[in-house]
PDB file of C-alpha atoms in Angstrom:
ATOM      1  CA  MET A  30       5.393  12.422 -33.397  1.00 64.00           C
ATOM      2  CA  VAL A  31       4.039  15.459 -35.255  1.00 66.00           C
ATOM      3  CA  ALA A  32       1.871  13.252 -37.485  1.00 65.00           C
ATOM      4  CA  LYS A  33       0.353  11.600 -34.391  1.00 67.00           C
ATOM      5  CA  TRP A  34      -0.480  15.001 -32.913  1.00 63.00           C
ATOM      6  CA  ILE A  35      -2.031  16.154 -36.190  1.00 63.00           C
ATOM      7  CA  GLU A  36      -4.054  12.934 -36.455  1.00 64.00           C
ATOM      8  CA  THR A  37      -5.419  13.534 -32.979  1.00 65.00           C
ATOM      9  CA  LEU A  38      -6.890  16.799 -34.239  1.00 62.00           C
ATOM     10  CA  THR A  39      -7.872  15.889 -37.785  1.00 61.00           C
ATOM     11  CA  GLY A  40      -8.300  12.105 -37.902  1.00 68.00           C
ATOM     12  CA  PRO A  41      -6.143   9.519 -39.685  1.00 73.00           C
ATOM     13  CA  LEU A  42      -3.957  11.032 -42.410  1.00 79.00           C
ATOM     14  CA  GLU A  43      -4.035   7.772 -44.376  1.00 85.00           C
ATOM     15  CA  GLN A  44      -7.823   8.027 -44.703  1.00 86.00           C
ATOM     16  CA  LYS A  45      -7.510  11.577 -45.980  1.00 88.00           C
ATOM     17  CA  LYS A  46      -4.968  10.394 -48.542  1.00 90.00           C
ATOM     18  CA  GLN A  47      -7.269   7.560 -49.669  1.00 90.00           C
ATOM     19  CA  TYR A  48     -10.235   9.951 -49.897  1.00 89.00           C
ATOM     20  CA  ARG A  49      -8.236  12.410 -52.026  1.00 93.00           C
ATOM     21  CA  GLU A  50      -7.124   9.534 -54.268  1.00 94.00           C
ATOM     22  CA  ALA A  51     -10.732   8.401 -54.769  1.00 92.00           C
ATOM     23  CA  LYS A  52     -11.791  11.994 -55.530  1.00 93.00           C
ATOM     24  CA  ALA A  53      -8.923  12.340 -58.047  1.00 95.00           C
ATOM     25  CA  ARG A  54      -9.985   9.082 -59.732  1.00 96.00           C
ATOM     26  CA  ILE A  55     -13.524  10.404 -60.017  1.00 94.00           C
ATOM     27  CA  GLN A  56     -12.339  13.728 -61.446  1.00 95.00           C
ATOM     28  CA  ALA A  57     -10.327  11.825 -64.053  1.00 96.00           C
ATOM     29  CA  LEU A  58     -13.419   9.979 -65.311  1.00 96.00           C
ATOM     30  CA  PRO A  59     -14.735  10.967 -68.726  1.00 95.00           C
ATOM     31  CA  SER A  60     -18.078  12.657 -69.138  1.00 93.00           C
ATOM     32  CA  PRO A  61     -20.834  11.568 -68.250  1.00 95.00           C
ATOM     33  CA  TYR A  62     -19.333   9.247 -65.606  1.00 96.00           C
ATOM     34  CA  ARG A  63     -17.679  12.125 -63.738  1.00 95.00           C
ATOM     35  CA  GLN A  64     -20.947  14.056 -63.543  1.00 96.00           C
ATOM     36  CA  THR A  65     -22.717  10.926 -62.364  1.00 96.00           C
ATOM     37  CA  ALA A  66     -20.093  10.314 -59.677  1.00 95.00           C
ATOM     38  CA  ASP A  67     -20.228  13.944 -58.528  1.00 94.00           C
ATOM     39  CA  ALA A  68     -24.018  13.823 -58.285  1.00 95.00           C
ATOM     40  CA  LEU A  69     -23.946  10.501 -56.431  1.00 94.00           C
ATOM     41  CA  ASN A  70     -21.227  11.743 -54.064  1.00 90.00           C
ATOM     42  CA  ARG A  71     -23.278  14.811 -53.213  1.00 90.00           C
ATOM     43  CA  TYR A  72     -26.404  12.780 -52.606  1.00 90.00           C
ATOM     44  CA  LEU A  73     -24.587  10.097 -50.609  1.00 87.00           C
ATOM     45  CA  THR A  74     -22.886  12.700 -48.427  1.00 83.00           C
ATOM     46  CA  LEU A  75     -26.256  14.190 -47.495  1.00 83.00           C
ATOM     47  CA  TYR A  76     -28.312  10.995 -47.442  1.00 81.00           C
ATOM     48  CA  ALA A  77     -25.957   8.549 -45.789  1.00 73.00           C
ATOM     49  CA  ALA A  78     -24.537  11.101 -43.308  1.00 73.00           C
ATOM     50  CA  VAL A  79     -21.740   8.689 -42.474  1.00 74.00           C
ATOM     51  CA  THR A  80     -19.571   9.920 -39.607  1.00 71.00           C
ATOM     52  CA  ASP A  81     -17.077   7.060 -39.729  1.00 78.00           C
ATOM     53  CA  GLY A  82     -14.145   8.114 -41.924  1.00 81.00           C
ATOM     54  CA  ALA A  83     -13.154   4.587 -42.932  1.00 84.00           C
ATOM     55  CA  THR A  84     -16.671   3.846 -44.173  1.00 85.00           C
ATOM     56  CA  LEU A  85     -16.877   7.120 -46.072  1.00 85.00           C
ATOM     57  CA  VAL A  86     -13.530   6.486 -47.772  1.00 89.00           C
ATOM     58  CA  GLN A  87     -14.582   2.945 -48.712  1.00 91.00           C
ATOM     59  CA  MET A  88     -17.876   4.193 -50.145  1.00 90.00           C
ATOM     60  CA  HIS A  89     -16.157   6.814 -52.339  1.00 90.00           C
ATOM     61  CA  SER A  90     -13.487   4.359 -53.425  1.00 94.00           C
ATOM     62  CA  ASP A  91     -16.088   1.742 -54.379  1.00 95.00           C
ATOM     63  CA  LEU A  92     -18.065   4.334 -56.320  1.00 95.00           C
ATOM     64  CA  ALA A  93     -14.896   5.281 -58.213  1.00 96.00           C
ATOM     65  CA  ASP A  94     -14.266   1.576 -58.941  1.00 96.00           C
ATOM     66  CA  LEU A  95     -17.812   1.098 -60.225  1.00 97.00           C
ATOM     67  CA  LEU A  96     -17.772   4.093 -62.547  1.00 96.00           C
ATOM     68  CA  GLU A  97     -14.228   3.445 -63.783  1.00 97.00           C
ATOM     69  CA  ARG A  98     -15.344  -0.048 -64.765  1.00 97.00           C
ATOM     70  CA  ALA A  99     -18.468   1.322 -66.446  1.00 97.00           C
ATOM     71  CA  ALA A 100     -16.381   3.869 -68.376  1.00 96.00           C
ATOM     72  CA  ALA A 101     -13.875   1.215 -69.435  1.00 97.00           C
ATOM     73  CA  ASP A 102     -16.697  -1.036 -70.672  1.00 97.00           C
ATOM     74  CA  ASN A 103     -18.632   1.868 -72.255  1.00 96.00           C
ATOM     75  CA  THR A 104     -21.631   0.938 -70.133  1.00 97.00           C
ATOM     76  CA  PRO A 105     -24.240   3.702 -70.359  1.00 96.00           C
ATOM     77  CA  VAL A 106     -24.796   5.623 -67.133  1.00 96.00           C
ATOM     78  CA  GLY A 107     -28.479   4.692 -67.264  1.00 95.00           C
ATOM     79  CA  ASP A 108     -27.531   1.012 -67.194  1.00 97.00           C
ATOM     80  CA  VAL A 109     -25.378   1.600 -64.107  1.00 96.00           C
ATOM     81  CA  VAL A 110     -27.876   3.537 -61.992  1.00 96.00           C
ATOM     82  CA  GLY A 111     -31.088   2.206 -63.519  1.00 96.00           C
ATOM     83  CA  ASP A 112     -34.311   4.165 -64.000  1.00 96.00           C
ATOM     84  CA  ASP A 113     -34.349   5.505 -60.431  1.00 95.00           C
ATOM     85  CA  PRO A 114     -31.038   7.105 -59.426  1.00 95.00           C
ATOM     86  CA  VAL A 115     -32.380   7.859 -55.942  1.00 93.00           C
ATOM     87  CA  ASP A 116     -33.138   4.191 -55.365  1.00 92.00           C
ATOM     88  CA  PHE A 117     -29.699   3.282 -56.716  1.00 95.00           C
ATOM     89  CA  ALA A 118     -27.952   5.735 -54.382  1.00 92.00           C
ATOM     90  CA  GLU A 119     -29.937   4.683 -51.324  1.00 88.00           C
ATOM     91  CA  THR A 120     -29.419   0.977 -52.036  1.00 89.00           C
ATOM     92  CA  PHE A 121     -25.706   1.674 -52.559  1.00 92.00           C
ATOM     93  CA  ALA A 122     -25.543   3.491 -49.205  1.00 88.00           C
ATOM     94  CA  LEU A 123     -27.254   0.593 -47.403  1.00 85.00           C
ATOM     95  CA  ALA A 124     -24.267  -1.599 -48.243  1.00 87.00           C
ATOM     96  CA  TYR A 125     -22.184   0.499 -45.831  1.00 83.00           C
ATOM     97  CA  GLY A 126     -23.031   0.095 -42.199  1.00 71.00           C
ATOM     98  CA  GLY A 127     -20.822   2.783 -40.739  1.00 64.00           C
ATOM     99  CA  LYS A 128     -21.877   5.128 -37.999  1.00 68.00           C
ATOM    100  CA  GLN A 129     -24.256   7.789 -39.163  1.00 69.00           C
ATOM    101  CA  TRP A 130     -25.111  11.146 -37.680  1.00 72.00           C
ATOM    102  CA  ILE A 131     -28.579   9.885 -36.810  1.00 76.00           C
ATOM    103  CA  ASP A 132     -27.029   7.122 -34.658  1.00 77.00           C
ATOM    104  CA  LYS A 133     -25.681   9.795 -32.301  1.00 82.00           C
ATOM    105  CA  GLU A 134     -29.054  11.503 -32.229  1.00 85.00           C
ATOM    106  CA  ARG A 135     -30.828   8.236 -31.424  1.00 85.00           C
ATOM    107  CA  GLN A 136     -28.507   7.684 -28.463  1.00 90.00           C
ATOM    108  CA  ARG A 137     -29.000  11.285 -27.349  1.00 91.00           C
ATOM    109  CA  LEU A 138     -32.791  10.843 -27.512  1.00 91.00           C
ATOM    110  CA  ILE A 139     -32.658   7.594 -25.518  1.00 92.00           C
ATOM    111  CA  ARG A 140     -30.497   9.228 -22.811  1.00 93.00           C
ATOM    112  CA  ALA A 141     -32.755  12.284 -22.643  1.00 91.00           C
ATOM    113  CA  ILE A 142     -35.871  10.152 -22.185  1.00 91.00           C
ATOM    114  CA  GLU A 143     -34.131   8.014 -19.544  1.00 92.00           C
ATOM    115  CA  ASP A 144     -33.114  11.193 -17.686  1.00 92.00           C
ATOM    116  CA  ALA A 145     -36.671  12.509 -17.918  1.00 91.00           C
ATOM    117  CA  LYS A 146     -38.058   9.241 -16.525  1.00 91.00           C
ATOM    118  CA  ARG A 147     -35.693   9.434 -13.532  1.00 92.00           C
ATOM    119  CA  ASP A 148     -36.994  12.932 -12.755  1.00 88.00           C
ATOM    120  CA  GLU A 149     -40.630  11.757 -12.680  1.00 86.00           C
ATOM    121  CA  PRO A 150     -42.296  11.878  -9.266  1.00 84.00           C
ATOM    122  CA  GLN A 151     -42.714   8.399  -7.783  1.00 78.00           C
TER     123      GLN A 151
END
């Protein structure tokens, strides 16, 4: 009962647990994989602007998987992200189709223009 009330205010507790687990996995990575993951997480948070918690958790978990595998195989960071880390991050983000902040703004713009059209003199 209390958990349900808390989830109403904060969102699903299970997602928060999964997100913290993914963050802990990233923090446990050896250098330079941890720095790479931190930099990618920062960029993805700003670039992807995902508002759907499940998508955000999946993205962070998949990034942790990718860099854990790279660390285990001793794959150089440059081989993982390629020559253009921005392109890598943006291509990575495209794989996740969750709701983004801009989706809300698009809908708001459409509604505002529709309202404006209704107010036009006939």
